């Protein structure tokens, strides 16, 4: 039997994400079927995480933990996944993977009302995305939560500027939902 490999971990991540996507596109027939799909996605991602840890594949570990953090529902488990994902990304030195992981960690902090921690994460993610000429969608997806945070903090002027930037970025990549959300926020803040 062959040793587990990074390719196997990547295949598991791909399979989990395709399974999750299909479940969103065509909801399973019963709650029992949905729970089987969720369990399958979790199992594939947990196995991918284990393989990446075993073979020392830090970048892929960060990716697998990010995906697992995205699907786990428990707040503490989500925090643990993203905290480890950030550490693994830092270990591999991939600036865009760091930015991506840090942004998601910021979301966990924002949702838990840890606003200072969220702001630190969003600042770092935005700095990295902008300095590395990241894809427009990645930048938009980092500007958006910072805009939400600024609005939550009562920093209306800063929030409005960020929502305008997010709107422009989402329009550039033709993400209608992002444009519509930004328009709602802009209207609310003006």
Coordinates of N, CA, C and O in Angstrom, one line a residue:
X1 N 0.8 -1.2 0.0 CA 0.0 0.0 0.0 C 0.9 1.2 0.0 O 1.8 1.4 0.8
X2 N 0.6 2.2 -0.9 CA 1.4 3.4 -1.0 C 1.1 4.3 0.2 O 0.1 4.4 0.7
X3 N 2.2 5.1 0.5 CA 2.1 6.1 1.5 C 1.1 7.2 1.0 O 1.1 7.5 -0.2
X4 N 0.4 7.8 2.0 CA -0.5 8.9 1.6 C 0.4 10.1 0.9 O 1.5 10.2 1.3
X5 N -0.2 10.8 0.0 CA 0.5 11.8 -0.7 C -0.3 13.1 -0.7 O -1.5 13.2 -0.4
X6 N 0.4 14.2 -1.1 CA -0.2 15.5 -1.2 C -1.3 15.4 -2.3 O -2.4 16.0 -2.1
X7 N -1.0 14.6 -3.4 CA -2.0 14.5 -4.4 C -3.3 13.9 -3.9 O -4.4 14.3 -4.2
X8 N -3.2 12.9 -3.0 CA -4.3 12.2 -2.4 C -5.1 13.2 -1.6 O -6.3 13.3 -1.6
X9 N -4.4 14.1 -0.8 CA -5.0 15.1 0.0 C -5.8 16.1 -0.9 O -6.9 16.5 -0.6
X10 N -5.1 16.5 -2.0 CA -5.8 17.4 -2.9 C -7.0 16.8 -3.5 O -8.0 17.5 -3.7
X11 N -6.9 15.5 -3.9 CA -8.1 14.9 -4.5 C -9.2 14.8 -3.5 O -10.4 15.0 -3.8
X12 N -8.9 14.5 -2.2 CA -10.0 14.5 -1.2 C -10.6 15.9 -1.0 O -11.8 16.0 -0.8
X13 N -9.8 16.9 -1.0 CA -10.3 18.3 -0.9 C -11.2 18.6 -2.1 O -12.3 19.1 -1.9
X14 N -10.8 18.2 -3.3 CA -11.6 18.5 -4.5 C -12.9 17.7 -4.4 O -14.0 18.2 -4.7
X15 N -12.8 16.4 -4.0 CA -14.1 15.6 -3.9 C -15.0 16.2 -2.9 O -16.2 16.3 -3.1
X16 N -14.5 16.6 -1.7 CA -15.4 17.2 -0.7 C -16.0 18.5 -1.2 O -17.2 18.7 -1.0
X17 N -15.3 19.3 -1.9 CA -15.9 20.6 -2.4 C -16.9 20.3 -3.5 O -17.9 21.0 -3.6
X18 N -16.6 19.4 -4.4 CA -17.6 19.0 -5.4 C -18.9 18.5 -4.8 O -20.0 18.8 -5.2
X19 N -18.7 17.6 -3.8 CA -19.9 17.0 -3.1 C -20.7 18.1 -2.4 O -21.9 18.2 -2.5
X20 N -20.0 19.1 -1.8 CA -20.7 20.2 -1.1 C -21.4 21.0 -2.1 O -22.6 21.4 -1.9
X21 N -20.8 21.3 -3.3 CA -21.4 22.1 -4.3 C -22.6 21.5 -4.8 O -23.7 22.1 -5.0
X22 N -22.6 20.2 -5.1 CA -23.7 19.4 -5.6 C -24.9 19.5 -4.6 O -26.0 19.6 -5.0
X23 N -24.6 19.4 -3.3 CA -25.6 19.5 -2.3 C -26.3 20.8 -2.3 O -27.5 20.9 -2.0
X24 N -25.5 21.9 -2.6 CA -26.1 23.2 -2.7 C -27.0 23.4 -3.9 O -28.0 24.0 -3.9
X25 N -26.5 22.8 -5.0 CA -27.3 22.9 -6.3 C -28.6 22.1 -6.3 O -29.6 22.5 -6.8
X26 N -28.5 20.9 -5.7 CA -29.7 20.1 -5.6 C -29.7 19.4 -4.2 O -29.1 18.4 -3.9
X27 N -30.5 20.1 -3.4 CA -30.6 19.7 -2.0 C -31.0 18.2 -1.9 O -31.9 17.7 -2.6
X28 N -30.3 17.5 -1.0 CA -30.6 16.0 -0.8 C -32.1 15.9 -0.5 O -32.7 16.8 0.1
X29 N -32.7 14.7 -0.8 CA -34.1 14.4 -0.7 C -34.6 14.5 0.8 O -35.7 14.8 1.0
X30 N -33.7 14.1 1.7 CA -34.2 14.0 3.1 C -33.1 14.5 4.0 O -31.9 14.7 3.6
X31 N -33.5 14.8 5.2 CA -32.5 15.3 6.2 C -31.4 14.2 6.5 O -30.3 14.5 6.6
X32 N -31.8 12.9 6.4 CA -30.9 11.8 6.6 C -29.8 11.9 5.5 O -28.6 11.7 5.7
X33 N -30.3 12.1 4.2 CA -29.4 12.2 3.1 C -28.4 13.4 3.2 O -27.3 13.3 2.9
X34 N -29.0 14.5 3.7 CA -28.2 15.7 3.9 C -27.1 15.4 4.9 O -25.9 15.8 4.7
X35 N -27.5 14.8 6.0 CA -26.5 14.5 7.1 C -25.4 13.5 6.5 O -24.2 13.7 6.9
X36 N -25.7 12.6 5.7 CA -24.7 11.7 5.0 C -23.8 12.5 4.2 O -22.6 12.3 4.2
X37 N -24.3 13.5 3.4 CA -23.4 14.3 2.6 C -22.5 15.2 3.5 O -21.3 15.2 3.2
X38 N -23.0 15.8 4.5 CA -22.2 16.6 5.4 C -21.1 15.7 6.1 O -20.0 16.1 6.1
X39 N -21.5 14.5 6.5 CA -20.5 13.6 7.1 C -19.4 13.2 6.1 O -18.2 13.1 6.5
X40 N -19.8 13.0 4.8 CA -18.9 12.7 3.8 C -17.9 13.8 3.6 O -16.7 13.6 3.4
X41 N -18.4 15.0 3.5 CA -17.5 16.2 3.3 C -16.6 16.3 4.4 O -15.4 16.5 4.2
X42 N -17.1 16.2 5.6 CA -16.2 16.4 6.8 C -15.1 15.3 6.8 O -14.0 15.6 7.1
X43 N -15.5 14.1 6.6 CA -14.6 12.9 6.6 C -13.5 13.1 5.6 O -12.3 12.9 5.9
X44 N -13.8 13.5 4.3 CA -12.8 13.8 3.3 C -11.9 14.9 3.7 O -10.6 14.8 3.5
X45 N -12.4 16.0 4.3 CA -11.5 17.1 4.7 C -10.7 16.7 5.9 O -9.5 17.1 5.9
X46 N -11.2 16.0 6.8 CA -10.4 15.6 8.0 C -9.3 14.7 7.5 O -8.2 14.7 8.1
X47 N -9.6 13.8 6.6 CA -8.5 12.9 6.1 C -7.5 13.7 5.3 O -6.3 13.4 5.5
X48 N -7.9 14.7 4.6 CA -6.9 15.5 3.8 C -6.1 16.3 4.8 O -4.8 16.3 4.6
X49 N -6.6 16.8 5.9 CA -5.9 17.5 6.9 C -4.8 16.5 7.5 O -3.7 16.9 7.7
X50 N -5.3 15.3 7.9 CA -4.4 14.3 8.5 C -3.2 14.0 7.6 O -2.1 13.9 8.0
X51 N -3.5 13.8 6.3 CA -2.5 13.5 5.3 C -1.5 14.6 5.2 O -0.2 14.4 5.2
X52 N -2.0 15.8 5.1 CA -1.1 17.0 5.0 C -0.2 17.2 6.2 O 1.0 17.5 6.1
X53 N -0.8 16.9 7.4 CA 0.1 17.0 8.6 C 1.1 15.9 8.6 O 2.3 16.2 8.9
X54 N 0.7 14.7 8.1 CA 1.7 13.5 8.1 C 2.9 13.8 7.2 O 4.0 13.4 7.5
X55 N 2.6 14.4 6.0 CA 3.6 14.6 5.0 C 4.3 15.9 5.1 O 5.2 16.2 4.3
X56 N 3.8 16.8 6.0 CA 4.4 18.1 6.2 C 4.1 19.1 5.1 O 4.9 20.0 4.8
X57 N 3.0 18.9 4.4 CA 2.6 19.8 3.3 C 1.9 21.0 3.9 O 0.6 21.0 4.0
X58 N 2.6 22.1 4.2 CA 2.0 23.2 5.0 C 1.0 24.0 4.1 O 0.0 24.4 4.7
X59 N 1.3 24.3 2.9 CA 0.4 25.0 2.1 C -0.9 24.3 1.9 O -2.0 24.8 2.1
X60 N -0.8 23.0 1.6 CA -2.0 22.2 1.4 C -2.8 22.0 2.7 O -4.0 22.0 2.8
X61 N -2.0 21.9 3.8 CA -2.6 21.8 5.1 C -3.5 23.1 5.4 O -4.6 23.0 5.9
X62 N -2.9 24.2 5.1 CA -3.6 25.5 5.3 C -4.9 25.5 4.5 O -6.0 25.9 5.0
X63 N -4.8 25.0 3.3 CA -6.0 25.0 2.4 C -7.0 24.0 3.0 O -8.2 24.3 3.0
X64 N -6.6 22.8 3.4 CA -7.5 21.8 3.9 C -8.2 22.3 5.2 O -9.4 22.1 5.3
X65 N -7.4 22.9 6.0 CA -8.0 23.4 7.3 C -9.0 24.6 7.0 O -10.0 24.7 7.7
X66 N -8.7 25.4 6.0 CA -9.6 26.5 5.6 C -10.9 25.9 5.1 O -12.0 26.4 5.5
X67 N -10.8 24.9 4.3 CA -12.1 24.3 3.8 C -12.9 23.6 5.0 O -14.1 23.8 5.1
X68 N -12.1 22.9 5.9 CA -12.8 22.3 7.0 C -13.4 23.4 7.9 O -14.5 23.3 8.4
X69 N -12.7 24.5 8.2 CA -13.2 25.6 9.0 C -14.5 26.2 8.3 O -15.4 26.6 9.1
X70 N -14.5 26.1 7.0 CA -15.7 26.7 6.3 C -16.9 25.8 6.6 O -18.0 26.4 6.6
X71 N -16.8 24.5 6.8 CA -17.9 23.7 6.9 C -18.3 23.3 8.3 O -19.4 22.8 8.6
X72 N -17.3 23.4 9.3 CA -17.7 23.0 10.6 C -18.6 24.1 11.2 O -18.5 25.3 10.8
X73 N -19.5 23.7 12.1 CA -20.5 24.7 12.6 C -20.1 25.2 14.0 O -20.5 26.3 14.3
X74 N -19.4 24.4 14.7 CA -19.0 24.8 16.1 C -18.0 25.9 16.0 O -17.0 25.8 15.3
X75 N -18.3 27.0 16.8 CA -17.5 28.2 16.7 C -16.0 27.9 17.2 O -15.1 28.5 16.6
X76 N -15.9 27.1 18.2 CA -14.5 26.8 18.7 C -13.7 26.0 17.7 O -12.5 26.2 17.5
X77 N -14.4 25.0 17.1 CA -13.8 24.2 16.1 C -13.4 25.1 14.9 O -12.3 24.9 14.3
X78 N -14.2 26.0 14.5 CA -14.0 26.9 13.4 C -12.7 27.7 13.7 O -11.8 27.9 12.9
X79 N -12.7 28.3 14.9 CA -11.5 29.1 15.3 C -10.3 28.3 15.3 O -9.2 28.7 14.8
X80 N -10.3 27.1 15.8 CA -9.1 26.2 15.8 C -8.6 25.9 14.4 O -7.4 25.9 14.1
X81 N -9.6 25.6 13.5 CA -9.2 25.3 12.1 C -8.5 26.5 11.5 O -7.4 26.4 10.9
X82 N -9.1 27.7 11.6 CA -8.5 28.9 11.0 C -7.2 29.3 11.6 O -6.3 29.8 11.0
X83 N -7.1 29.1 12.9 CA -5.9 29.5 13.6 C -4.7 28.6 13.1 O -3.6 29.1 12.8
X84 N -5.0 27.3 13.0 CA -4.0 26.4 12.5 C -3.7 26.7 11.0 O -2.5 26.6 10.6
X85 N -4.7 27.0 10.3 CA -4.6 27.3 8.8 C -3.6 28.5 8.7 O -2.8 28.5 7.8
X86 N -3.8 29.5 9.5 CA -2.9 30.7 9.4 C -1.5 30.3 9.7 O -0.5 30.7 9.0
X87 N -1.3 29.5 10.8 CA 0.1 29.1 11.2 C 0.7 28.3 10.1 O 1.9 28.5 9.8
X88 N 0.0 27.4 9.5 CA 0.5 26.5 8.4 C 0.9 27.4 7.2 O 1.9 27.2 6.5
X89 N 0.0 28.4 6.9 CA 0.3 29.3 5.7 C 1.6 30.1 6.0 O 2.4 30.3 5.1
X90 N 1.7 30.6 7.3 CA 2.9 31.3 7.6 C 4.2 30.4 7.5 O 5.2 30.9 7.0
X91 N 4.0 29.2 7.9 CA 5.2 28.2 7.8 C 5.6 28.0 6.3 O 6.8 27.9 6.1
X92 N 4.7 28.0 5.4 CA 5.0 27.8 4.0 C 5.4 29.1 3.3 O 6.0 29.0 2.2
X93 N 5.1 30.2 3.9 CA 5.5 31.5 3.3 C 4.7 32.0 2.1 O 5.2 32.9 1.4
X94 N 3.6 31.4 1.8 CA 2.8 31.8 0.6 C 1.9 32.9 1.0 O 0.9 32.8 1.8
X95 N 2.3 34.1 0.6 CA 1.6 35.4 1.0 C 0.1 35.4 0.7 O -0.7 35.8 1.6
X96 N -0.3 34.9 -0.4 CA -1.7 34.9 -0.7 C -2.5 33.8 0.1 O -3.6 34.1 0.5
X97 N -1.8 32.7 0.4 CA -2.5 31.7 1.3 C -2.6 32.3 2.7 O -3.6 32.1 3.4
X98 N -1.6 33.0 3.1 CA -1.6 33.7 4.4 C -2.8 34.7 4.4 O -3.6 34.7 5.4
X99 N -2.9 35.5 3.4 CA -4.0 36.5 3.3 C -5.3 35.8 3.4 O -6.2 36.3 4.1
X100 N -5.5 34.8 2.6 CA -6.8 34.1 2.6 C -7.1 33.5 3.9 O -8.2 33.7 4.4
X101 N -6.1 32.8 4.6 CA -6.4 32.2 5.9 C -6.7 33.3 7.0 O -7.6 33.1 7.8
X102 N -5.9 34.4 6.9 CA -6.1 35.4 7.9 C -7.4 36.1 7.7 O -8.1 36.4 8.7
X103 N -7.9 36.3 6.5 CA -9.2 36.9 6.3 C -10.3 36.1 6.9 O -11.2 36.6 7.5
X104 N -10.2 34.8 6.7 CA -11.2 33.9 7.3 C -11.2 33.9 8.8 O -12.2 33.8 9.5
X105 N -10.0 33.9 9.3 CA -9.8 34.0 10.8 C -10.5 35.3 11.3 O -11.2 35.3 12.3
X106 N -10.3 36.4 10.5 CA -11.0 37.7 10.8 C -12.5 37.5 10.9 O -13.1 38.1 11.7
X107 N -13.0 36.8 9.9 CA -14.5 36.5 9.9 C -14.9 35.9 11.2 O -16.0 36.2 11.8
X108 N -14.2 34.9 11.7 CA -14.5 34.2 12.9 C -14.5 35.1 14.1 O -15.4 35.2 14.9
X109 N -13.5 36.0 14.1 CA -13.4 37.0 15.2 C -14.5 38.0 15.1 O -15.1 38.3 16.1
X110 N -14.8 38.4 13.9 CA -15.9 39.4 13.8 C -17.2 38.8 14.2 O -18.0 39.5 14.9
X111 N -17.5 37.6 13.8 CA -18.8 36.9 14.2 C -18.9 36.7 15.7 O -20.0 36.6 16.2
X112 N -17.7 36.6 16.3 CA -17.7 36.4 17.8 C -17.6 37.8 18.5 O -17.4 37.8 19.7
X113 N -17.7 38.9 17.8 CA -17.6 40.2 18.3 C -16.3 40.6 18.9 O -16.2 41.5 19.8
X114 N -15.2 39.9 18.5 CA -13.9 40.2 18.8 C -13.3 41.2 17.8 O -12.6 40.8 16.9
X115 N -13.8 42.4 17.8 CA -13.6 43.4 16.8 C -12.1 43.8 16.6 O -11.7 43.9 15.4
X116 N -11.4 43.9 17.6 CA -10.0 44.3 17.5 C -9.2 43.2 16.8 O -8.4 43.5 15.9
X117 N -9.5 42.0 17.2 CA -8.8 40.8 16.5 C -9.2 40.8 15.0 O -8.4 40.5 14.2
X118 N -10.5 41.0 14.8 CA -11.0 41.0 13.4 C -10.3 42.0 12.6 O -9.8 41.8 11.4
X119 N -10.2 43.2 13.1 CA -9.6 44.4 12.4 C -8.1 44.0 12.1 O -7.6 44.3 10.9
X120 N -7.4 43.5 13.0 CA -6.0 43.1 12.8 C -5.9 42.1 11.6 O -5.0 42.3 10.8
X121 N -6.7 41.1 11.6 CA -6.7 40.1 10.5 C -7.1 40.8 9.2 O -6.4 40.5 8.2
X122 N -8.1 41.6 9.2 CA -8.5 42.2 7.9 C -7.4 43.2 7.4 O -7.2 43.2 6.2
X123 N -6.8 43.9 8.3 CA -5.7 44.8 7.9 C -4.6 44.0 7.2 O -4.1 44.4 6.2
X124 N -4.2 42.9 7.9 CA -3.1 42.1 7.3 C -3.5 41.5 6.0 O -2.7 41.5 5.0
X125 N -4.7 41.0 5.9 CA -5.1 40.3 4.7 C -5.2 41.4 3.5 O -4.6 41.1 2.4
X126 N -5.7 42.5 3.8 CA -5.8 43.6 2.7 C -4.4 44.0 2.3 O -4.1 44.2 1.1
X127 N -3.5 44.2 3.3 CA -2.1 44.6 2.9 C -1.5 43.5 2.1 O -0.8 43.9 1.1
X128 N -1.6 42.3 2.4 CA -1.0 41.2 1.6 C -1.6 41.1 0.2 O -0.9 41.0 -0.8
X129 N -3.0 41.1 0.2 CA -3.6 41.0 -1.1 C -3.2 42.2 -2.1 O -2.9 42.0 -3.2
X130 N -3.2 43.4 -1.5 CA -2.8 44.5 -2.3 C -1.3 44.5 -2.7 O -1.0 44.9 -3.8
X131 N -0.5 44.1 -1.8 CA 1.0 44.1 -2.1 C 1.4 43.0 -3.1 O 2.4 43.1 -3.8
X132 N 0.6 42.0 -3.2 CA 0.9 40.8 -4.1 C 0.1 40.8 -5.3 O 0.0 39.8 -6.0
X133 N -0.6 41.9 -5.6 CA -1.4 42.0 -6.9 C -2.4 40.8 -7.0 O -2.4 40.1 -8.0
X134 N -3.1 40.6 -5.9 CA -4.0 39.4 -5.8 C -5.2 39.6 -6.8 O -5.4 40.7 -7.3
X135 N -5.9 38.5 -7.2 CA -7.0 38.7 -8.0 C -8.0 39.6 -7.4 O -8.2 39.7 -6.2
X136 N -8.7 40.3 -8.3 CA -9.7 41.3 -7.9 C -10.8 40.8 -6.9 O -11.1 41.4 -6.0
X137 N -11.2 39.6 -7.2 CA -12.2 39.0 -6.3 C -11.7 38.8 -4.9 O -12.4 39.0 -3.9
X138 N -10.5 38.3 -4.8 CA -9.9 38.2 -3.4 C -9.8 39.5 -2.7 O -10.2 39.6 -1.5
X139 N -9.5 40.6 -3.4 CA -9.4 41.9 -2.8 C -10.9 42.3 -2.4 O -11.1 42.8 -1.2
X140 N -11.8 42.1 -3.3 CA -13.2 42.5 -3.0 C -13.7 41.7 -1.7 O -14.3 42.3 -0.9
X141 N -13.4 40.4 -1.7 CA -13.8 39.6 -0.6 C -13.1 39.9 0.7 O -13.6 39.5 1.8
X142 N -12.0 40.7 0.7 CA -11.4 41.2 1.9 C -11.9 42.6 2.3 O -12.0 42.9 3.5
X143 N -12.2 43.4 1.3 CA -12.7 44.7 1.5 C -14.1 44.6 2.2 O -14.4 45.4 3.1
X144 N -14.9 43.7 1.7 CA -16.3 43.5 2.2 C -16.4 43.4 3.7 O -17.1 44.1 4.4
X145 N -15.7 42.4 4.3 CA -15.8 42.2 5.7 C -15.2 43.4 6.5 O -15.7 43.7 7.6
X146 N -14.2 44.0 6.0 CA -13.7 45.2 6.7 C -14.7 46.3 6.7 O -14.9 47.0 7.7
X147 N -15.5 46.5 5.6 CA -16.5 47.5 5.5 C -17.6 47.1 6.5 O -18.1 48.0 7.2
X148 N -18.0 45.9 6.6 CA -19.0 45.5 7.6 C -18.5 45.8 9.0 O -19.2 46.4 9.9
X149 N -17.2 45.5 9.3 CA -16.7 45.8 10.6 C -16.7 47.3 10.9 O -17.1 47.7 12.0
X150 N -16.2 48.1 9.9 CA -16.2 49.5 10.1 C -17.6 50.0 10.4 O -17.8 50.9 11.3
X151 N -18.6 49.5 9.7 CA -20.0 49.9 10.0 C -20.4 49.5 11.4 O -21.0 50.3 12.2
X152 N -20.0 48.3 11.8 CA -20.3 47.8 13.2 C -19.7 48.7 14.2 O -20.2 48.9 15.3
X153 N -18.5 49.2 13.9 CA -17.8 50.1 14.9 C -18.3 51.5 14.9 O -17.8 52.3 15.6
X154 N -19.3 51.8 14.0 CA -19.8 53.1 13.9 C -18.9 54.1 13.1 O -19.1 55.3 13.1
X155 N -18.0 53.6 12.4 CA -17.1 54.4 11.5 C -17.7 54.5 10.1 O -17.2 53.9 9.2
X156 N -18.8 55.3 10.1 CA -19.6 55.4 8.9 C -18.8 55.8 7.6 O -19.0 55.3 6.6
X157 N -18.0 56.8 7.8 CA -17.3 57.4 6.6 C -16.3 56.3 6.0 O -16.3 56.1 4.8
X158 N -15.6 55.7 6.9 CA -14.7 54.6 6.5 C -15.4 53.4 5.9 O -15.1 52.9 4.8
X159 N -16.6 53.1 6.5 CA -17.4 52.0 6.0 C -17.9 52.3 4.6 O -17.9 51.4 3.7
X160 N -18.4 53.5 4.4 CA -18.9 53.9 3.1 C -17.9 53.9 2.0 O -18.1 53.4 0.9
X161 N -16.7 54.4 2.3 CA -15.6 54.3 1.4 C -15.2 52.9 1.0 O -15.0 52.5 -0.2
X162 N -15.2 52.0 2.0 CA -14.9 50.6 1.7 C -16.0 49.9 0.9 O -15.7 49.1 0.0
X163 N -17.3 50.2 1.2 CA -18.4 49.6 0.4 C -18.3 50.1 -1.0 O -18.6 49.4 -1.9
X164 N -18.0 51.4 -1.2 CA -17.8 51.9 -2.6 C -16.7 51.1 -3.3 O -16.9 50.8 -4.5
X165 N -15.6 50.9 -2.6 CA -14.5 50.1 -3.2 C -15.0 48.7 -3.5 O -14.7 48.2 -4.6
X166 N -15.6 48.1 -2.6 CA -16.1 46.7 -2.8 C -17.0 46.6 -4.0 O -16.9 45.7 -4.8
X167 N -17.9 47.6 -4.1 CA -18.9 47.6 -5.2 C -18.2 47.7 -6.5 O -18.5 46.9 -7.4
X168 N -17.2 48.6 -6.6 CA -16.4 48.7 -7.8 C -15.7 47.4 -8.2 O -15.7 47.0 -9.3
X169 N -15.1 46.8 -7.2 CA -14.4 45.5 -7.4 C -15.3 44.4 -7.8 O -15.0 43.7 -8.8
X170 N -16.4 44.3 -7.1 CA -17.4 43.2 -7.5 C -17.9 43.5 -8.9 O -18.2 42.5 -9.7
X171 N -18.2 44.7 -9.3 CA -18.6 45.1 -10.6 C -17.6 44.7 -11.7 O -17.9 44.1 -12.7
X172 N -16.3 44.9 -11.4 CA -15.2 44.6 -12.3 C -15.2 43.1 -12.6 O -14.9 42.7 -13.8
X173 N -15.5 42.2 -11.6 CA -15.5 40.8 -11.9 C -16.9 40.2 -12.1 O -17.1 39.0 -12.1
X174 N -17.9 41.1 -12.2 CA -19.3 40.7 -12.6 C -19.9 39.8 -11.6 O -20.5 38.8 -11.9
X175 N -19.8 40.2 -10.3 CA -20.4 39.4 -9.2 C -21.6 40.3 -8.7 O -21.5 41.2 -7.9
X176 N -22.8 40.0 -9.3 CA -24.0 40.8 -9.1 C -24.4 40.8 -7.6 O -24.8 41.9 -7.1
X177 N -24.3 39.7 -6.9 CA -24.6 39.6 -5.5 C -23.8 40.6 -4.7 O -24.3 41.2 -3.8
X178 N -22.5 40.7 -5.0 CA -21.6 41.6 -4.3 C -22.0 43.0 -4.6 O -22.0 43.9 -3.7
X179 N -22.3 43.4 -5.8 CA -22.7 44.7 -6.2 C -24.0 45.1 -5.5 O -24.1 46.2 -4.9
X180 N -25.0 44.2 -5.5 CA -26.3 44.4 -4.8 C -26.1 44.6 -3.3 O -26.7 45.5 -2.8
X181 N -25.3 43.8 -2.7 CA -25.1 44.0 -1.3 C -24.4 45.3 -1.0 O -24.8 46.1 -0.1
X182 N -23.4 45.7 -1.8 CA -22.7 47.0 -1.6 C -23.7 48.1 -1.8 O -23.7 49.1 -1.0
X183 N -24.6 48.0 -2.8 CA -25.5 49.1 -3.0 C -26.5 49.3 -1.8 O -26.8 50.4 -1.4
X184 N -26.9 48.1 -1.2 CA -27.7 48.2 0.0 C -27.0 48.9 1.1 O -27.6 49.7 1.8
X185 N -25.8 48.5 1.3 CA -25.0 49.2 2.4 C -24.7 50.6 2.1 O -24.8 51.5 3.1
X186 N -24.4 51.0 0.9 CA -24.2 52.4 0.6 C -25.4 53.2 0.8 O -25.4 54.3 1.4
X187 N -26.6 52.7 0.4 CA -27.8 53.4 0.6 C -28.1 53.6 2.1 O -28.5 54.6 2.6
X188 N -27.8 52.5 2.9 CA -28.0 52.6 4.4 C -27.1 53.6 5.0 O -27.5 54.2 6.0
X189 N -25.9 53.7 4.5 CA -24.9 54.5 5.2 C -24.9 56.0 4.7 O -24.3 56.8 5.4
X190 N -25.6 56.3 3.6 CA -25.6 57.7 3.1 C -26.9 58.4 3.6 O -27.8 57.9 4.1

